[in-house]
Coordinates of C-alpha atoms and ligand atoms in Angstrom, one line a residue:
M64 CA 116.9 33.9 98.2
S65 CA 113.4 35.4 98.0
L66 CA 112.2 37.8 100.6
G67 CA 109.7 35.2 101.8
D68 CA 112.4 32.5 102.2
Q69 CA 114.6 35.0 104.2
W70 CA 111.7 35.9 106.4
R71 CA 110.9 32.3 107.1
Q72 CA 114.5 31.3 107.8
V73 CA 115.0 33.8 110.6
R74 CA 111.8 32.7 112.5
P75 CA 110.8 29.6 114.5
P76 CA 109.2 27.1 112.2
V77 CA 105.5 27.7 112.0
L78 CA 103.2 25.0 113.3
G79 CA 100.2 24.9 111.0
V80 CA 99.3 27.8 108.7
H81 CA 99.6 31.4 109.9
L82 CA 97.3 33.8 108.1
D83 CA 96.9 36.3 110.8
S84 CA 99.6 39.0 110.5
A85 CA 97.0 41.8 110.7
A86 CA 96.4 40.6 114.3
C87 CA 100.0 39.6 115.2
S88 CA 102.9 38.6 113.0
R89 CA 105.5 36.0 113.8
Q90 CA 108.5 37.5 115.4
S91 CA 112.1 36.8 114.3
L92 CA 114.4 34.9 116.5
E93 CA 116.6 38.0 116.7
T94 CA 113.7 40.0 118.1
I95 CA 112.7 37.4 120.5
R96 CA 116.3 37.0 121.8
A97 CA 116.7 40.8 122.0
V98 CA 113.7 41.0 124.4
A99 CA 115.0 38.1 126.5
Q100 CA 118.5 39.5 126.6
H101 CA 117.3 42.8 127.9
A102 CA 115.3 41.1 130.6
E103 CA 118.5 39.1 131.5
H104 CA 120.5 42.4 131.5
E105 CA 117.9 43.9 133.9
A106 CA 118.5 41.0 136.3
Q107 CA 122.3 41.4 136.1
I108 CA 122.8 45.2 136.4
G109 CA 119.3 46.5 137.5
G110 CA 116.3 47.5 135.4
Y111 CA 117.0 51.2 135.3
V112 CA 120.7 50.9 134.6
A113 CA 119.9 48.4 131.8
Q114 CA 117.4 50.9 130.3
E115 CA 120.1 53.5 130.2
A116 CA 122.5 51.0 128.6
A117 CA 119.9 50.2 126.0
T118 CA 119.7 53.9 125.0
P119 CA 121.5 53.5 121.6
V120 CA 119.2 50.6 120.6
L121 CA 116.1 52.6 121.6
D122 CA 117.4 55.7 119.8
A123 CA 118.0 53.7 116.7
G124 CA 114.5 52.3 116.9
R125 CA 113.1 55.9 117.1
A126 CA 115.3 57.0 114.2
A127 CA 114.0 54.0 112.2
V128 CA 110.4 55.0 112.8
R129 CA 111.2 58.6 111.7
Q130 CA 112.7 57.3 108.5
L131 CA 109.9 54.8 107.8
T132 CA 107.3 57.5 108.3
G133 CA 109.2 60.3 106.6
M134 CA 108.9 62.4 109.8
P135 CA 112.5 63.6 110.4
E136 CA 111.3 66.2 113.0
A137 CA 109.1 63.9 114.9
Q138 CA 109.3 63.1 118.5
V139 CA 108.9 59.3 118.7
Q140 CA 107.5 57.8 121.9
F141 CA 107.0 54.2 122.8
T142 CA 103.5 53.3 123.8
T143 CA 101.7 50.1 124.9
G144 CA 99.9 50.0 121.5
A145 CA 97.7 52.0 119.1
A146 CA 94.8 52.7 121.4
D147 CA 97.3 54.0 124.0
A148 CA 98.7 56.4 121.5
L149 CA 95.3 57.7 120.4
R150 CA 94.3 58.0 124.1
T151 CA 97.4 60.1 124.8
L152 CA 96.6 62.4 121.8
L153 CA 93.0 62.9 122.6
Q154 CA 93.6 63.3 126.3
G155 CA 96.0 66.1 125.6
W156 CA 93.6 68.0 123.4
P157 CA 93.1 71.5 124.9
A158 CA 90.0 71.8 127.0
D159 CA 88.9 75.0 125.2
A160 CA 89.4 73.6 121.7
G161 CA 86.6 72.3 119.5
R162 CA 86.1 68.6 119.3
T163 CA 84.6 67.8 115.9
I164 CA 86.7 65.0 114.4
A165 CA 86.4 64.0 110.8
C166 CA 87.0 60.3 110.0
L167 CA 86.1 57.8 107.2
P168 CA 82.8 55.9 107.9
G169 CA 84.9 52.7 108.2
E170 CA 86.7 54.0 111.3
F171 CA 87.9 51.4 113.7
G172 CA 85.2 50.8 116.4
P173 CA 87.4 51.0 119.4
N174 CA 88.9 54.3 118.1
L175 CA 85.3 55.7 117.9
M176 CA 84.8 54.7 121.5
L177 CA 87.9 56.6 122.6
M178 CA 86.8 59.6 120.6
H179 CA 83.4 59.6 122.3
H180 CA 85.1 59.0 125.7
F181 CA 87.1 62.2 125.3
G182 CA 84.1 64.3 124.1
F183 CA 84.8 64.2 120.4
T184 CA 82.0 64.1 117.8
P185 CA 82.9 62.1 114.7
V186 CA 81.7 63.4 111.3
W187 CA 82.1 61.3 108.2
L188 CA 84.3 62.1 105.3
P189 CA 82.7 61.2 101.9
V190 CA 83.6 57.8 100.4
D191 CA 82.7 55.8 97.3
G192 CA 80.7 52.6 97.3
D193 CA 83.7 50.5 98.4
G194 CA 84.4 52.7 101.4
R195 CA 87.4 54.4 99.8
A196 CA 88.0 58.1 100.4
D197 CA 86.3 60.3 97.8
L198 CA 89.1 62.9 97.4
E199 CA 87.2 65.5 95.5
G200 CA 84.3 65.3 98.0
I201 CA 86.7 65.5 100.9
E202 CA 88.4 68.6 99.6
V203 CA 85.1 70.4 99.4
F204 CA 83.9 69.0 102.7
L205 CA 87.0 70.2 104.6
R206 CA 86.6 73.7 103.2
R207 CA 82.9 73.9 104.0
E208 CA 82.6 72.2 107.4
K209 CA 84.1 73.4 110.7
I210 CA 86.4 70.5 111.6
D211 CA 88.9 70.6 114.5
L212 CA 90.9 67.4 113.8
V213 CA 91.1 64.9 111.0
H214 CA 91.7 61.3 111.9
V215 CA 92.7 58.9 109.0
T216 CA 92.9 55.2 109.4
A217 CA 95.2 54.5 106.5
L218 CA 94.2 50.8 106.3
G219 CA 91.3 49.3 108.3
S220 CA 91.2 46.3 110.5
H221 CA 88.0 45.1 108.8
R222 CA 89.0 45.4 105.1
G223 CA 92.1 45.4 102.9
T224 CA 91.2 48.7 101.2
V225 CA 94.2 51.0 101.1
Q226 CA 93.1 54.6 101.7
P227 CA 94.8 57.5 99.9
A228 CA 96.1 58.7 103.2
A229 CA 98.8 61.0 101.9
E230 CA 96.3 62.9 99.7
M231 CA 93.9 63.1 102.6
V232 CA 96.6 64.5 104.8
A233 CA 97.6 67.1 102.2
M234 CA 94.0 68.2 102.0
A235 CA 93.6 68.6 105.7
R236 CA 96.8 70.5 105.9
A237 CA 95.8 72.8 103.1
A238 CA 92.6 73.5 105.0
G239 CA 94.7 74.3 108.1
I240 CA 93.3 71.3 110.1
P241 CA 95.6 69.1 112.2
V242 CA 95.7 65.5 111.0
V243 CA 96.5 62.2 112.8
V244 CA 97.0 58.9 111.0
D245 CA 96.2 55.5 112.5
S246 CA 98.9 53.3 110.9
A247 CA 98.1 50.2 113.0
Q248 CA 97.6 48.1 109.8
A249 CA 99.8 50.3 107.6
L250 CA 103.2 50.5 109.2
G251 CA 105.5 47.8 107.8
H252 CA 102.8 47.0 105.2
I253 CA 102.1 49.9 102.9
D254 CA 103.8 53.3 102.3
C255 CA 103.5 55.4 105.5
T256 CA 105.1 58.6 104.4
H257 CA 101.8 60.5 104.9
G258 CA 103.1 63.8 106.1
A259 CA 100.7 63.9 109.0
D260 CA 101.1 65.8 112.3
A261 CA 101.1 62.5 114.2
M262 CA 100.9 58.8 113.4
Y263 CA 100.8 55.8 115.6
A264 CA 101.0 52.0 115.3
P265 CA 101.5 48.9 117.4
S266 CA 104.6 46.7 117.1
R267 CA 103.0 43.3 116.8
K268 CA 101.2 43.6 113.5
W269 CA 103.1 44.0 110.2
L270 CA 106.4 45.1 111.8
A271 CA 106.5 41.7 113.6
G272 CA 107.7 43.2 116.8
P273 CA 106.6 42.1 120.3
R274 CA 103.1 42.4 121.7
G275 CA 102.2 45.1 124.2
V276 CA 104.2 47.9 122.7
G277 CA 103.9 50.5 119.9
V278 CA 105.0 53.9 118.7
L279 CA 103.6 57.4 118.5
A280 CA 105.4 59.8 116.2
I281 CA 104.4 63.4 116.7
N282 CA 105.6 66.4 114.8
P283 CA 106.4 69.7 116.6
S284 CA 103.0 71.0 115.4
L285 CA 101.2 68.8 117.8
A286 CA 103.9 68.1 120.4
H287 CA 102.1 70.3 122.9
L288 CA 99.5 67.5 123.3
I289 CA 102.0 65.2 124.9
P290 CA 102.3 65.7 128.7
Q291 CA 105.8 66.2 130.1
W292 CA 105.7 63.0 132.2
A293 CA 104.9 60.8 129.2
G294 CA 107.7 58.4 128.6
H295 CA 108.6 58.3 132.3
V296 CA 105.8 55.9 133.3
E297 CA 106.5 52.2 134.0
A298 CA 106.9 50.3 130.8
H299 CA 108.0 47.0 129.2
V300 CA 111.4 48.3 128.1
A301 CA 112.5 44.9 126.9
G302 CA 109.5 45.2 124.5
W303 CA 110.8 48.6 123.3
V304 CA 114.1 46.9 122.5
G305 CA 112.4 44.2 120.5
L306 CA 110.4 46.7 118.6
S307 CA 113.5 48.7 117.8
V308 CA 115.2 45.6 116.5
A309 CA 112.1 44.6 114.4
V310 CA 111.7 48.1 112.8
G311 CA 115.5 48.2 112.1
R312 CA 115.2 44.8 110.3
H313 CA 112.2 46.0 108.3
L314 CA 114.2 49.0 107.0
A315 CA 117.1 46.7 106.2
A316 CA 114.8 44.3 104.3
G317 CA 113.6 47.3 102.2
P318 CA 110.1 48.7 102.9
E319 CA 109.3 48.8 99.2
Q320 CA 110.3 45.2 98.7
V321 CA 108.1 44.2 101.6
Q322 CA 105.2 46.3 100.4
G323 CA 105.5 44.7 96.9
A324 CA 105.7 41.1 98.3
L325 CA 102.7 41.8 100.6
A326 CA 100.6 43.1 97.8
E327 CA 101.4 40.1 95.8
R328 CA 100.3 37.8 98.7
G329 CA 97.0 39.7 98.9
R330 CA 96.4 39.2 95.1
S331 CA 97.1 35.5 95.4
A332 CA 94.7 35.1 98.3
R333 CA 91.9 37.0 96.5
K334 CA 92.4 34.9 93.4
I335 CA 92.4 31.6 95.2
L336 CA 89.6 32.4 97.7
G337 CA 87.6 34.0 94.9
E338 CA 86.9 30.4 93.7
L339 CA 84.8 29.6 96.8
K340 CA 81.1 29.3 96.2
D341 CA 79.8 30.3 99.6
W342 CA 82.1 33.2 100.3
R343 CA 82.5 36.6 98.6
V344 CA 85.9 38.3 98.5
V345 CA 85.3 41.9 99.5
E346 CA 88.4 43.6 98.1
A347 CA 89.3 44.0 94.4
V348 CA 91.9 41.4 93.4
D349 CA 94.6 44.0 92.9
E350 CA 94.2 46.0 96.1
P351 CA 97.8 46.6 97.1
S352 CA 97.6 45.1 100.6
A353 CA 98.0 41.6 102.2
I354 CA 94.6 41.8 103.9
T355 CA 91.8 39.8 102.3
T356 CA 88.4 39.5 103.8
I357 CA 85.7 37.1 102.8
E358 CA 82.1 37.5 103.6
P359 CA 79.7 34.5 103.8
V360 CA 77.1 34.5 101.1
G361 CA 74.6 32.5 103.1
D362 CA 74.1 31.6 106.7
I363 CA 77.6 30.8 108.0
D364 CA 78.9 31.5 111.5
V365 CA 82.2 33.2 110.9
V366 CA 83.3 33.0 114.5
A367 CA 82.7 29.2 114.5
V368 CA 84.5 28.9 111.2
R369 CA 87.6 30.6 112.6
A370 CA 87.6 28.3 115.6
G371 CA 87.1 25.2 113.5
L372 CA 90.0 26.2 111.2
I373 CA 92.3 26.4 114.2
E374 CA 91.1 23.2 115.9
E375 CA 90.8 21.0 112.8
H376 CA 93.4 22.4 110.5
A377 CA 95.8 24.6 112.6
I378 CA 95.0 27.5 110.2
V379 CA 95.0 30.8 112.0
T380 CA 92.8 33.6 110.7
T381 CA 90.6 36.3 112.3
A382 CA 86.8 36.5 112.6
A383 CA 86.3 40.2 112.3
E384 CA 83.0 41.2 113.8
T385 CA 81.0 44.3 113.0
M386 CA 82.3 46.3 116.0
R387 CA 85.6 46.7 114.1
A388 CA 83.8 49.1 111.7
P389 CA 80.3 49.5 113.2
F390 CA 79.2 52.1 110.6
V391 CA 80.0 50.1 107.5
M392 CA 80.0 46.4 108.4
T393 CA 76.7 44.5 108.1
K394 CA 78.1 41.1 109.0
P395 CA 81.3 39.5 110.3
V396 CA 84.0 38.6 107.8
L397 CA 86.8 36.1 107.9
R398 CA 90.1 38.0 107.6
I399 CA 93.1 36.4 105.9
S400 CA 96.5 38.1 106.3
P401 CA 99.6 36.3 105.3
H402 CA 103.1 37.8 105.7
V403 CA 105.8 37.7 102.9
D404 CA 106.6 34.1 103.6
G405 CA 103.0 33.0 102.8
T406 CA 102.6 30.5 100.0
D407 CA 99.8 29.7 97.5
E408 CA 99.8 26.1 98.9
E409 CA 98.8 27.5 102.3
L410 CA 96.0 29.5 100.7
E411 CA 94.9 26.3 98.8
L412 CA 94.8 24.5 102.1
L413 CA 92.5 27.2 103.5
A414 CA 90.3 27.1 100.5
K415 CA 90.0 23.3 100.8
A416 CA 89.2 23.6 104.5
L417 CA 86.5 26.1 103.8
A418 CA 84.9 24.3 100.9
P419 CA 83.1 21.5 102.9
L420 CA 81.0 24.2 104.6
R421 CA 79.0 24.3 101.4
R422 CA 77.3 21.2 102.4
A423 CA 76.7 22.3 106.0
Ligands
LIG39 C1 94.8 46.8 115.8 C2 94.3 48.1 115.5 C3 94.2 49.2 116.4 C4 94.5 48.9 117.9 O1 95.8 48.5 118.2 P1 96.2 48.2 119.7 O2 97.6 48.1 119.7 O3 95.5 46.8 120.0 O4 95.6 49.2 120.6 C5 93.8 50.4 116.0 N1 93.5 50.7 114.7 C6 93.5 49.7 113.8 C7 93.1 50.1 112.4 C8 93.9 48.4 114.1 O5 93.9 47.5 113.2

């Protein structure tokens, strides 16, 4: 059985067409039941006792994250999501340390707002015309400028361009600068063995875990940023259990197989949607990710299109507005992000639903 068929078989049947894994993937029945079972256990033996009883599952989840990220030494902490992890890291930055943070110009808007909130000044790493890291330029830049922290978003929310994150991390380390990777769109999607000092991701995107939880993996080099009490605040422990199950299943499915299947889905989407007259596919056809974005050529309201696709066709996509990457996006794009169970037929349905807009 193909990976896509296996993936579909262990999930509730989809109603309509789901092309929105970059926002929130469909959870497996096993994950959904693990969350419900933990909640039931809490009611039976008490929430804190149930949490203790779940220790082996949670430890297995943390171990799976270490394995998936190639960070055997990392302390893995559950969070409420990616923004929560970044907040924890920036909040813990020593008061007397410098706060110049180097990012790619396509940095995620909400991350930039957090950086500003904690007094960091972003400076832009050099990129090529597609917004991809210019490695030679970056090597020179990191040697020349005084940078206190490098923040790499390995794969953006606004575009399916895969950044050479491992190479960027190696350059930051060679320059003696701590480096953090936002793997929100990367974990469970592309290779995430970046070798960074810390990485974080939510559960609900490509790992297909529950909403409202995530992980922060932090190596001993930056562990001092994490306050002692972290991990002892009130949390959705049932969600941690679900995330642990989901990441375990991802490892069992084979991260490389999933990566290959997702890249193949992205290629199909770009080929099929590349036929549309009133939209331009932003990524190169062979970009190895399952995120495709299309930009209207003329005057099309992307937010209205996204709503119309749901209402009239039950096709779920994302309207990605410019705040997602305020320094590179000039207009909103429609984001299409199938998981491994996606089919060409579904993409054809989307193309057909978009085509009549030509006459509008
Ligand atoms: C979704 C996303 C985030 C934010 O994740 P939350 O869990 O909603 O905080 C951060 N960075 C990128 C690149 C994202 O796509």
